[in-house]
Amino acid sequence: MQFPLRSSPQKDSALKNTEPIIKFENFSFYYGKKKVISDVSFPVYKNSITALIGPSGCGKTTVLKSINLLYRENPEARAEGKIIFEGVNILNDKYDVVELRKKIGMVFQKPNPFPGSIYDNVVFGPRIFGVKNRKKLNDICERSLKLAALWDEVKNDLRKSALNLSGGQQQRLCIARTLALEPEVILLDEPASALDPFSTLKIEDLMYQLKNNYTILIVTHNMQQAARISDYVAFLFAGEDMIARLIEFGKSNEVFIKPVKKLTEDYIVGRLG
Ligand SMILES: Nc1ncnc2c1ncn2[C@@H]1O[C@H](COP(=O)(O)OP(=O)(O)O)[C@@H](O)[C@H]1O
Ligand SMILES: [Mg+2]
């Protein structure tokens, strides 16, 4: 198998970092009585990019929604096992959801800016958390847009509607909105699947820059993309019983070149799903 793997000092340092910021421990998930994920355990290492891969319906979005407790909005949904974040099991009922979502931001498949100005979109989170000072909000807006590699394109249009931006710009705006809260972890659910190849590369470059200061967990269907940008990869797969299990987890430069499991190899070369 030949995938272009970027190699850089950043990548090497990410691989040397052995401290997980998140740990899934015997994690299972149910929608009503239906079990959809069974007994998944894997670490998410700090300041690295972990790619979640697997065919449609194997629970990738559910895994992301579990990490920032978004699934709680669905009364039918139930998680079992542990997700340890900074040493604490966040599935514990007492965990403060609002605080958690500040530390763990999520970017969705379809860019979802709300119908307001670019500025209002970016500072939405900080305002919710009580930041009122205009100068402070301006600084947050500029810093977040710069981090999301969008500042130069929009700095003269901050008061214009976010909905006038292109799809790729809207997705970077959603990333800026997440960064405005200074999260520890950024979850991205197929963030480039609705974008053209050029915008996709911009998002990939951006993630590559961001991993120096953030931990990134990204769902992607694109194996080339996963191989290009990720340090670690987790492969989920649901068999005939339709219950997803973790088939393989490892360093991307090992899994994409020499997967341990036959099923992993079949998936990454395109023989499955
Ligand atoms: N709200 C829901 N209610 C019931 N079943 C759901 C719901 N959301 C997802 N599922 C089921 O859970 C499984 C995993 O879905 P999902 O996490 O969206 O997978 P992926 O993101 O890998 O495509 C699928 O079988 C899907 O049909
Ligand atoms: Mg999904």
PDB file of C-alpha atoms and ligand atoms in Angstrom:
ATOM      1  CA  MET A   1       0.000   0.000   0.000  1.00  0.00           C
ATOM      2  CA  GLN A   2       1.377   3.389  -0.857  1.00  0.00           C
ATOM      3  CA  PHE A   3      -0.026   6.452   0.811  1.00  0.00           C
ATOM      4  CA  PRO A   4       1.854   9.732   0.864  1.00  0.00           C
ATOM      5  CA  LEU A   5       2.864  10.229   4.471  1.00  0.00           C
ATOM      6  CA  ARG A   6       4.124  13.621   5.414  1.00  0.00           C
ATOM      7  CA  SER A   7       7.078  13.471   7.640  1.00  0.00           C
ATOM      8  CA  SER A   8       8.121  16.456   9.651  1.00  0.00           C
ATOM      9  CA  PRO A   9       9.631  17.256  13.036  1.00  0.00           C
ATOM     10  CA  GLN A  10       6.100  18.086  14.258  1.00  0.00           C
ATOM     11  CA  LYS A  11       4.897  14.651  13.365  1.00  0.00           C
ATOM     12  CA  ASP A  12       7.816  12.982  15.111  1.00  0.00           C
ATOM     13  CA  SER A  13       7.316  14.989  18.264  1.00  0.00           C
ATOM     14  CA  ALA A  14       3.595  14.096  18.266  1.00  0.00           C
ATOM     15  CA  LEU A  15       4.534  10.433  18.122  1.00  0.00           C
ATOM     16  CA  LYS A  16       6.944  10.727  21.008  1.00  0.00           C
ATOM     17  CA  ASN A  17       4.270  12.216  23.211  1.00  0.00           C
ATOM     18  CA  THR A  18       2.844   9.283  25.129  1.00  0.00           C
ATOM     19  CA  GLU A  19       0.400  11.072  27.398  1.00  0.00           C
ATOM     20  CA  PRO A  20      -3.252  10.439  26.485  1.00  0.00           C
ATOM     21  CA  ILE A  21      -5.578  13.400  27.076  1.00  0.00           C
ATOM     22  CA  ILE A  22      -8.626  11.163  26.481  1.00  0.00           C
ATOM     23  CA  LYS A  23      -8.990   7.443  27.090  1.00  0.00           C
ATOM     24  CA  PHE A  24     -11.904   5.299  25.982  1.00  0.00           C
ATOM     25  CA  GLU A  25     -12.231   2.365  28.361  1.00  0.00           C
ATOM     26  CA  ASN A  26     -14.642  -0.461  27.510  1.00  0.00           C
ATOM     27  CA  PHE A  27     -16.943   2.074  25.902  1.00  0.00           C
ATOM     28  CA  SER A  28     -20.294   0.809  24.578  1.00  0.00           C
ATOM     29  CA  PHE A  29     -23.222   2.740  23.200  1.00  0.00           C
ATOM     30  CA  TYR A  30     -26.958   2.148  22.761  1.00  0.00           C
ATOM     31  CA  TYR A  31     -29.754   3.903  20.918  1.00  0.00           C
ATOM     32  CA  GLY A  32     -32.783   2.643  22.842  1.00  0.00           C
ATOM     33  CA  LYS A  33     -32.336  -1.122  23.169  1.00  0.00           C
ATOM     34  CA  LYS A  34     -30.103  -1.315  20.113  1.00  0.00           C
ATOM     35  CA  LYS A  35     -26.406  -1.659  20.887  1.00  0.00           C
ATOM     36  CA  VAL A  36     -24.375   0.128  18.194  1.00  0.00           C
ATOM     37  CA  ILE A  37     -20.863   0.176  19.698  1.00  0.00           C
ATOM     38  CA  SER A  38     -19.310  -2.566  21.817  1.00  0.00           C
ATOM     39  CA  ASP A  39     -16.397  -2.458  24.216  1.00  0.00           C
ATOM     40  CA  VAL A  40     -14.136   0.090  22.560  1.00  0.00           C
ATOM     41  CA  SER A  41     -10.868   1.106  24.247  1.00  0.00           C
ATOM     42  CA  PHE A  42      -8.251   3.448  22.819  1.00  0.00           C
ATOM     43  CA  PRO A  43      -6.230   6.513  23.814  1.00  0.00           C
ATOM     44  CA  VAL A  44      -6.232   9.960  22.217  1.00  0.00           C
ATOM     45  CA  TYR A  45      -2.783  11.481  22.569  1.00  0.00           C
ATOM     46  CA  LYS A  46      -2.200  15.117  23.346  1.00  0.00           C
ATOM     47  CA  ASN A  47      -1.048  17.486  20.578  1.00  0.00           C
ATOM     48  CA  SER A  48      -1.560  14.905  17.898  1.00  0.00           C
ATOM     49  CA  ILE A  49      -4.101  14.129  15.205  1.00  0.00           C
ATOM     50  CA  THR A  50      -6.058  10.914  15.608  1.00  0.00           C
ATOM     51  CA  ALA A  51      -8.166   9.789  12.656  1.00  0.00           C
ATOM     52  CA  LEU A  52     -11.324   7.735  13.196  1.00  0.00           C
ATOM     53  CA  ILE A  53     -11.994   5.629  10.131  1.00  0.00           C
ATOM     54  CA  GLY A  54     -14.522   2.996   9.123  1.00  0.00           C
ATOM     55  CA  PRO A  55     -17.525   2.475   6.835  1.00  0.00           C
ATOM     56  CA  SER A  56     -20.745   4.445   7.155  1.00  0.00           C
ATOM     57  CA  GLY A  57     -22.775   3.490  10.192  1.00  0.00           C
ATOM     58  CA  CYS A  58     -19.865   2.111  12.238  1.00  0.00           C
ATOM     59  CA  GLY A  59     -20.320   4.650  15.014  1.00  0.00           C
ATOM     60  CA  LYS A  60     -17.763   7.355  14.207  1.00  0.00           C
ATOM     61  CA  THR A  61     -20.153  10.273  14.731  1.00  0.00           C
ATOM     62  CA  THR A  62     -21.518   8.593  17.850  1.00  0.00           C
ATOM     63  CA  VAL A  63     -17.986   8.376  19.269  1.00  0.00           C
ATOM     64  CA  LEU A  64     -17.416  12.111  18.670  1.00  0.00           C
ATOM     65  CA  LYS A  65     -20.825  13.044  20.100  1.00  0.00           C
ATOM     66  CA  SER A  66     -19.989  11.007  23.175  1.00  0.00           C
ATOM     67  CA  ILE A  67     -16.787  12.914  23.846  1.00  0.00           C
ATOM     68  CA  ASN A  68     -18.541  16.243  24.206  1.00  0.00           C
ATOM     69  CA  LEU A  69     -21.704  14.663  25.600  1.00  0.00           C
ATOM     70  CA  LEU A  70     -23.817  15.839  22.691  1.00  0.00           C
ATOM     71  CA  TYR A  71     -25.607  12.474  22.736  1.00  0.00           C
ATOM     72  CA  ARG A  72     -27.254  13.508  26.026  1.00  0.00           C
ATOM     73  CA  GLU A  73     -29.646  15.627  23.975  1.00  0.00           C
ATOM     74  CA  ASN A  74     -31.143  12.368  22.718  1.00  0.00           C
ATOM     75  CA  PRO A  75     -33.080  10.737  25.586  1.00  0.00           C
ATOM     76  CA  GLU A  76     -32.901   7.361  23.797  1.00  0.00           C
ATOM     77  CA  ALA A  77     -29.102   7.366  23.760  1.00  0.00           C
ATOM     78  CA  ARG A  78     -26.999   5.749  26.464  1.00  0.00           C
ATOM     79  CA  ALA A  79     -23.270   5.269  26.932  1.00  0.00           C
ATOM     80  CA  GLU A  80     -21.524   2.621  29.041  1.00  0.00           C
ATOM     81  CA  GLY A  81     -17.943   2.243  30.162  1.00  0.00           C
ATOM     82  CA  LYS A  82     -15.650   5.212  30.587  1.00  0.00           C
ATOM     83  CA  ILE A  83     -14.335   8.184  28.674  1.00  0.00           C
ATOM     84  CA  ILE A  84     -11.546   9.567  30.794  1.00  0.00           C
ATOM     85  CA  PHE A  85     -10.683  13.198  30.036  1.00  0.00           C
ATOM     86  CA  GLU A  86      -7.926  14.822  32.067  1.00  0.00           C
ATOM     87  CA  GLY A  87      -8.211  11.986  34.566  1.00  0.00           C
ATOM     88  CA  VAL A  88     -12.001  12.187  35.103  1.00  0.00           C
ATOM     89  CA  ASN A  89     -14.741   9.967  33.662  1.00  0.00           C
ATOM     90  CA  ILE A  90     -16.925  12.435  31.769  1.00  0.00           C
ATOM     91  CA  LEU A  91     -19.762   9.885  31.476  1.00  0.00           C
ATOM     92  CA  ASN A  92     -20.251  10.380  35.177  1.00  0.00           C
ATOM     93  CA  ASP A  93     -23.601  12.210  35.535  1.00  0.00           C
ATOM     94  CA  LYS A  94     -22.093  14.970  37.604  1.00  0.00           C
ATOM     95  CA  TYR A  95     -19.698  16.184  34.922  1.00  0.00           C
ATOM     96  CA  ASP A  96     -20.465  19.784  33.927  1.00  0.00           C
ATOM     97  CA  VAL A  97     -21.530  19.633  30.280  1.00  0.00           C
ATOM     98  CA  VAL A  98     -21.105  23.359  29.631  1.00  0.00           C
ATOM     99  CA  GLU A  99     -17.540  23.386  30.954  1.00  0.00           C
ATOM    100  CA  LEU A 100     -16.775  20.261  28.969  1.00  0.00           C
ATOM    101  CA  ARG A 101     -17.984  21.749  25.683  1.00  0.00           C
ATOM    102  CA  LYS A 102     -15.750  24.729  26.290  1.00  0.00           C
ATOM    103  CA  LYS A 103     -12.742  22.415  26.557  1.00  0.00           C
ATOM    104  CA  ILE A 104     -13.831  20.062  23.795  1.00  0.00           C
ATOM    105  CA  GLY A 105     -15.162  21.793  20.687  1.00  0.00           C
ATOM    106  CA  MET A 106     -16.889  20.096  17.769  1.00  0.00           C
ATOM    107  CA  VAL A 107     -16.990  20.956  14.070  1.00  0.00           C
ATOM    108  CA  PHE A 108     -19.628  19.216  11.963  1.00  0.00           C
ATOM    109  CA  GLN A 109     -19.687  17.722   8.503  1.00  0.00           C
ATOM    110  CA  LYS A 110     -21.767  20.494   7.016  1.00  0.00           C
ATOM    111  CA  PRO A 111     -20.536  24.014   7.851  1.00  0.00           C
ATOM    112  CA  ASN A 112     -23.193  25.483  10.145  1.00  0.00           C
ATOM    113  CA  PRO A 113     -22.602  29.188  10.735  1.00  0.00           C
ATOM    114  CA  PHE A 114     -25.731  30.906  11.965  1.00  0.00           C
ATOM    115  CA  PRO A 115     -27.324  33.760  10.034  1.00  0.00           C
ATOM    116  CA  GLY A 116     -25.430  36.653  11.573  1.00  0.00           C
ATOM    117  CA  SER A 117     -22.201  38.467  10.924  1.00  0.00           C
ATOM    118  CA  ILE A 118     -18.801  36.794  10.729  1.00  0.00           C
ATOM    119  CA  TYR A 119     -17.879  38.646  13.913  1.00  0.00           C
ATOM    120  CA  ASP A 120     -20.972  37.486  15.829  1.00  0.00           C
ATOM    121  CA  ASN A 121     -20.346  33.901  14.801  1.00  0.00           C
ATOM    122  CA  VAL A 122     -16.780  33.911  16.093  1.00  0.00           C
ATOM    123  CA  VAL A 123     -17.487  35.570  19.438  1.00  0.00           C
ATOM    124  CA  PHE A 124     -20.704  33.646  20.081  1.00  0.00           C
ATOM    125  CA  GLY A 125     -19.120  31.247  22.604  1.00  0.00           C
ATOM    126  CA  PRO A 126     -17.137  33.826  24.585  1.00  0.00           C
ATOM    127  CA  ARG A 127     -20.264  36.016  24.829  1.00  0.00           C
ATOM    128  CA  ILE A 128     -22.237  33.067  26.231  1.00  0.00           C
ATOM    129  CA  PHE A 129     -19.482  32.701  28.820  1.00  0.00           C
ATOM    130  CA  GLY A 130     -19.912  36.336  29.796  1.00  0.00           C
ATOM    131  CA  VAL A 131     -17.202  38.229  27.893  1.00  0.00           C
ATOM    132  CA  LYS A 132     -18.680  41.685  27.205  1.00  0.00           C
ATOM    133  CA  ASN A 133     -15.661  43.921  26.828  1.00  0.00           C
ATOM    134  CA  ARG A 134     -15.540  45.104  23.210  1.00  0.00           C
ATOM    135  CA  LYS A 135     -11.750  45.220  22.973  1.00  0.00           C
ATOM    136  CA  LYS A 136     -11.494  41.713  24.422  1.00  0.00           C
ATOM    137  CA  LEU A 137     -14.081  40.384  21.965  1.00  0.00           C
ATOM    138  CA  ASN A 138     -12.270  42.074  19.078  1.00  0.00           C
ATOM    139  CA  ASP A 139      -9.026  40.434  20.143  1.00  0.00           C
ATOM    140  CA  ILE A 140     -10.663  37.016  20.436  1.00  0.00           C
ATOM    141  CA  CYS A 141     -12.218  37.473  16.989  1.00  0.00           C
ATOM    142  CA  GLU A 142      -8.934  38.419  15.337  1.00  0.00           C
ATOM    143  CA  ARG A 143      -6.901  35.739  17.109  1.00  0.00           C
ATOM    144  CA  SER A 144      -9.402  32.971  16.295  1.00  0.00           C
ATOM    145  CA  LEU A 145      -9.743  33.954  12.640  1.00  0.00           C
ATOM    146  CA  LYS A 146      -5.967  34.093  12.303  1.00  0.00           C
ATOM    147  CA  LEU A 147      -5.613  30.654  13.872  1.00  0.00           C
ATOM    148  CA  ALA A 148      -8.252  29.337  11.473  1.00  0.00           C
ATOM    149  CA  ALA A 149      -6.336  30.824   8.524  1.00  0.00           C
ATOM    150  CA  LEU A 150      -9.322  32.975   7.554  1.00  0.00           C
ATOM    151  CA  TRP A 151      -8.375  36.437   8.832  1.00  0.00           C
ATOM    152  CA  ASP A 152      -6.773  37.751   5.662  1.00  0.00           C
ATOM    153  CA  GLU A 153      -9.821  36.802   3.615  1.00  0.00           C
ATOM    154  CA  VAL A 154     -12.449  38.364   5.896  1.00  0.00           C
ATOM    155  CA  LYS A 155     -10.788  41.113   7.947  1.00  0.00           C
ATOM    156  CA  ASN A 156     -12.589  43.854   6.026  1.00  0.00           C
ATOM    157  CA  ASP A 157     -15.949  42.076   6.075  1.00  0.00           C
ATOM    158  CA  LEU A 158     -16.394  41.168   9.734  1.00  0.00           C
ATOM    159  CA  ARG A 159     -19.827  42.805   9.844  1.00  0.00           C
ATOM    160  CA  LYS A 160     -21.058  41.010   6.754  1.00  0.00           C
ATOM    161  CA  SER A 161     -23.195  37.896   6.876  1.00  0.00           C
ATOM    162  CA  ALA A 162     -21.342  34.645   7.454  1.00  0.00           C
ATOM    163  CA  LEU A 163     -23.724  33.028   4.986  1.00  0.00           C
ATOM    164  CA  ASN A 164     -22.111  34.903   2.091  1.00  0.00           C
ATOM    165  CA  LEU A 165     -18.848  33.022   2.579  1.00  0.00           C
ATOM    166  CA  SER A 166     -17.910  30.030   0.420  1.00  0.00           C
ATOM    167  CA  GLY A 167     -18.321  26.526   1.876  1.00  0.00           C
ATOM    168  CA  GLY A 168     -14.614  26.241   2.628  1.00  0.00           C
ATOM    169  CA  GLN A 169     -14.575  29.657   4.311  1.00  0.00           C
ATOM    170  CA  GLN A 170     -17.681  28.769   6.317  1.00  0.00           C
ATOM    171  CA  GLN A 171     -15.985  25.617   7.582  1.00  0.00           C
ATOM    172  CA  ARG A 172     -12.903  27.605   8.649  1.00  0.00           C
ATOM    173  CA  LEU A 173     -15.282  30.075  10.328  1.00  0.00           C
ATOM    174  CA  CYS A 174     -16.793  27.165  12.278  1.00  0.00           C
ATOM    175  CA  ILE A 175     -13.277  26.143  13.282  1.00  0.00           C
ATOM    176  CA  ALA A 176     -12.586  29.761  14.361  1.00  0.00           C
ATOM    177  CA  ARG A 177     -15.823  29.729  16.404  1.00  0.00           C
ATOM    178  CA  THR A 178     -14.572  26.608  18.189  1.00  0.00           C
ATOM    179  CA  LEU A 179     -11.082  28.081  18.717  1.00  0.00           C
ATOM    180  CA  ALA A 180     -12.568  31.247  20.240  1.00  0.00           C
ATOM    181  CA  LEU A 181     -13.240  29.254  23.413  1.00  0.00           C
ATOM    182  CA  GLU A 182      -9.621  28.104  23.627  1.00  0.00           C
ATOM    183  CA  PRO A 183     -10.467  24.414  23.762  1.00  0.00           C
ATOM    184  CA  GLU A 184      -8.057  21.618  24.602  1.00  0.00           C
ATOM    185  CA  VAL A 185      -9.524  19.209  22.071  1.00  0.00           C
ATOM    186  CA  ILE A 186     -11.148  19.759  18.681  1.00  0.00           C
ATOM    187  CA  LEU A 187     -13.470  17.113  17.261  1.00  0.00           C
ATOM    188  CA  LEU A 188     -14.078  17.263  13.516  1.00  0.00           C
ATOM    189  CA  ASP A 189     -16.704  15.086  11.832  1.00  0.00           C
ATOM    190  CA  GLU A 190     -15.740  14.742   8.171  1.00  0.00           C
ATOM    191  CA  PRO A 191     -15.031  18.479   8.040  1.00  0.00           C
ATOM    192  CA  ALA A 192     -13.972  18.483   4.396  1.00  0.00           C
ATOM    193  CA  SER A 193     -16.508  16.094   2.911  1.00  0.00           C
ATOM    194  CA  ALA A 194     -18.665  18.929   1.554  1.00  0.00           C
ATOM    195  CA  LEU A 195     -15.682  20.933   0.243  1.00  0.00           C
ATOM    196  CA  ASP A 196     -13.776  21.173  -3.030  1.00  0.00           C
ATOM    197  CA  PRO A 197     -10.210  19.741  -3.190  1.00  0.00           C
ATOM    198  CA  PHE A 198      -8.550  23.141  -2.719  1.00  0.00           C
ATOM    199  CA  SER A 199     -10.578  23.963   0.407  1.00  0.00           C
ATOM    200  CA  THR A 200      -9.913  20.432   1.638  1.00  0.00           C
ATOM    201  CA  LEU A 201      -6.153  20.991   1.441  1.00  0.00           C
ATOM    202  CA  LYS A 202      -6.547  24.291   3.304  1.00  0.00           C
ATOM    203  CA  ILE A 203      -8.387  22.512   6.110  1.00  0.00           C
ATOM    204  CA  GLU A 204      -5.708  19.794   6.193  1.00  0.00           C
ATOM    205  CA  ASP A 205      -2.919  22.371   6.402  1.00  0.00           C
ATOM    206  CA  LEU A 206      -4.795  24.166   9.121  1.00  0.00           C
ATOM    207  CA  MET A 207      -5.138  21.017  11.202  1.00  0.00           C
ATOM    208  CA  TYR A 208      -1.473  20.373  10.762  1.00  0.00           C
ATOM    209  CA  GLN A 209      -0.700  23.817  12.204  1.00  0.00           C
ATOM    210  CA  LEU A 210      -3.228  23.488  15.014  1.00  0.00           C
ATOM    211  CA  LYS A 211      -1.976  20.215  16.413  1.00  0.00           C
ATOM    212  CA  ASN A 212       1.008  21.989  17.948  1.00  0.00           C
ATOM    213  CA  ASN A 213      -1.348  23.504  20.494  1.00  0.00           C
ATOM    214  CA  TYR A 214      -4.468  21.362  20.370  1.00  0.00           C
ATOM    215  CA  THR A 215      -5.458  17.738  20.290  1.00  0.00           C
ATOM    216  CA  ILE A 216      -7.415  16.817  17.204  1.00  0.00           C
ATOM    217  CA  LEU A 217      -9.764  13.901  16.620  1.00  0.00           C
ATOM    218  CA  ILE A 218     -11.040  13.748  13.067  1.00  0.00           C
ATOM    219  CA  VAL A 219     -13.503  11.467  11.318  1.00  0.00           C
ATOM    220  CA  THR A 220     -12.721  11.008   7.669  1.00  0.00           C
ATOM    221  CA  HIS A 221     -13.844   8.738   4.853  1.00  0.00           C
ATOM    222  CA  ASN A 222     -10.836   9.683   2.816  1.00  0.00           C
ATOM    223  CA  MET A 223      -7.974   7.234   3.387  1.00  0.00           C
ATOM    224  CA  GLN A 224      -5.446   9.436   1.598  1.00  0.00           C
ATOM    225  CA  GLN A 225      -6.422  12.272   3.896  1.00  0.00           C
ATOM    226  CA  ALA A 226      -6.211  10.087   7.005  1.00  0.00           C
ATOM    227  CA  ALA A 227      -2.767   8.843   5.966  1.00  0.00           C
ATOM    228  CA  ARG A 228      -1.566  12.356   5.113  1.00  0.00           C
ATOM    229  CA  ILE A 229      -2.559  14.149   8.252  1.00  0.00           C
ATOM    230  CA  SER A 230      -2.993  11.762  11.168  1.00  0.00           C
ATOM    231  CA  ASP A 231      -0.467  10.550  13.719  1.00  0.00           C
ATOM    232  CA  TYR A 232      -2.726   7.812  15.057  1.00  0.00           C
ATOM    233  CA  VAL A 233      -5.630   5.955  13.548  1.00  0.00           C
ATOM    234  CA  ALA A 234      -8.554   4.035  15.036  1.00  0.00           C
ATOM    235  CA  PHE A 235     -10.475   1.700  12.728  1.00  0.00           C
ATOM    236  CA  LEU A 236     -14.068   0.893  13.695  1.00  0.00           C
ATOM    237  CA  PHE A 237     -16.100  -1.746  11.929  1.00  0.00           C
ATOM    238  CA  ALA A 238     -19.560  -3.243  12.385  1.00  0.00           C
ATOM    239  CA  GLY A 239     -19.946  -6.866  11.315  1.00  0.00           C
ATOM    240  CA  GLU A 240     -23.120  -8.750  10.478  1.00  0.00           C
ATOM    241  CA  ASP A 241     -24.579  -8.045  13.925  1.00  0.00           C
ATOM    242  CA  MET A 242     -24.332  -4.300  13.080  1.00  0.00           C
ATOM    243  CA  ILE A 243     -22.458  -3.603  16.313  1.00  0.00           C
ATOM    244  CA  ALA A 244     -19.288  -1.574  15.853  1.00  0.00           C
ATOM    245  CA  ARG A 245     -16.043  -2.722  17.435  1.00  0.00           C
ATOM    246  CA  LEU A 246     -12.538  -1.320  17.367  1.00  0.00           C
ATOM    247  CA  ILE A 247     -10.610  -3.495  14.944  1.00  0.00           C
ATOM    248  CA  GLU A 248      -7.257  -1.733  15.081  1.00  0.00           C
ATOM    249  CA  PHE A 249      -5.586   1.258  16.712  1.00  0.00           C
ATOM    250  CA  GLY A 250      -2.031   2.365  16.121  1.00  0.00           C
ATOM    251  CA  LYS A 251       0.393   4.858  14.695  1.00  0.00           C
ATOM    252  CA  SER A 252      -0.759   5.896  11.237  1.00  0.00           C
ATOM    253  CA  ASN A 253       2.639   5.287   9.675  1.00  0.00           C
ATOM    254  CA  GLU A 254       2.375   1.688  10.826  1.00  0.00           C
ATOM    255  CA  VAL A 255      -1.337   0.976  10.309  1.00  0.00           C
ATOM    256  CA  PHE A 256      -1.458   2.455   6.799  1.00  0.00           C
ATOM    257  CA  ILE A 257       1.690   0.657   5.708  1.00  0.00           C
ATOM    258  CA  LYS A 258       1.390  -2.647   7.519  1.00  0.00           C
ATOM    259  CA  PRO A 259      -1.939  -3.159   9.274  1.00  0.00           C
ATOM    260  CA  VAL A 260      -2.041  -6.031  11.744  1.00  0.00           C
ATOM    261  CA  LYS A 261      -5.578  -7.127  10.841  1.00  0.00           C
ATOM    262  CA  LYS A 262      -6.715  -8.360   7.450  1.00  0.00           C
ATOM    263  CA  LEU A 263      -9.989  -6.437   7.888  1.00  0.00           C
ATOM    264  CA  THR A 264      -8.076  -3.172   8.295  1.00  0.00           C
ATOM    265  CA  GLU A 265      -6.093  -3.814   5.150  1.00  0.00           C
ATOM    266  CA  ASP A 266      -9.268  -4.663   3.206  1.00  0.00           C
ATOM    267  CA  TYR A 267     -10.851  -1.398   4.329  1.00  0.00           C
ATOM    268  CA  ILE A 268      -7.938   0.896   3.648  1.00  0.00           C
ATOM    269  CA  VAL A 269      -7.313  -0.455   0.185  1.00  0.00           C
ATOM    270  CA  GLY A 270     -11.016  -0.077  -0.609  1.00  0.00           C
ATOM    271  CA  ARG A 271     -12.178  -3.704  -0.592  1.00  0.00           C
ATOM    272  CA  LEU A 272     -14.787  -2.961   2.102  1.00  0.00           C
ATOM    273  CA  GLY A 273     -17.507  -0.335   2.637  1.00  0.00           C
TER     274      GLY A 273
HETATM  275  N1  LIG B   1     -30.335   9.070  16.647  1.00  0.00           N
HETATM  276  C1  LIG B   1     -30.198   7.764  16.357  1.00  0.00           C
HETATM  277  N2  LIG B   1     -31.140   6.858  16.691  1.00  0.00           N
HETATM  278  C2  LIG B   1     -31.012   5.536  16.424  1.00  0.00           C
HETATM  279  N3  LIG B   1     -29.939   5.004  15.823  1.00  0.00           N
HETATM  280  C3  LIG B   1     -28.959   5.852  15.450  1.00  0.00           C
HETATM  281  C4  LIG B   1     -29.027   7.260  15.692  1.00  0.00           C
HETATM  282  N4  LIG B   1     -27.894   7.857  15.216  1.00  0.00           N
HETATM  283  C5  LIG B   1     -27.157   6.848  14.696  1.00  0.00           C
HETATM  284  N5  LIG B   1     -27.786   5.651  14.831  1.00  0.00           N
HETATM  285  C6  LIG B   1     -27.257   4.328  14.418  1.00  0.00           C
HETATM  286  O1  LIG B   1     -26.030   4.112  15.104  1.00  0.00           O
HETATM  287  C7  LIG B   1     -25.071   3.534  14.248  1.00  0.00           C
HETATM  288  C8  LIG B   1     -23.834   4.426  14.193  1.00  0.00           C
HETATM  289  O2  LIG B   1     -24.171   5.659  13.560  1.00  0.00           O
HETATM  290  P1  LIG B   1     -23.125   6.849  13.358  1.00  0.00           P
HETATM  291  O3  LIG B   1     -22.440   7.081  14.646  1.00  0.00           O
HETATM  292  O4  LIG B   1     -23.849   7.980  12.734  1.00  0.00           O
HETATM  293  O5  LIG B   1     -22.098   6.175  12.327  1.00  0.00           O
HETATM  294  P2  LIG B   1     -21.047   6.843  11.312  1.00  0.00           P
HETATM  295  O6  LIG B   1     -20.800   8.248  11.744  1.00  0.00           O
HETATM  296  O7  LIG B   1     -19.838   5.965  11.414  1.00  0.00           O
HETATM  297  O8  LIG B   1     -21.653   6.762   9.950  1.00  0.00           O
HETATM  298  C9  LIG B   1     -25.762   3.331  12.907  1.00  0.00           C
HETATM  299  O9  LIG B   1     -26.233   2.004  12.866  1.00  0.00           O
HETATM  300  C10 LIG B   1     -26.908   4.313  12.943  1.00  0.00           C
HETATM  301  O10 LIG B   1     -27.993   3.844  12.178  1.00  0.00           O
HETATM  302 MG    MG B   2     -21.016  10.043  10.724  1.00  0.00          MG
END
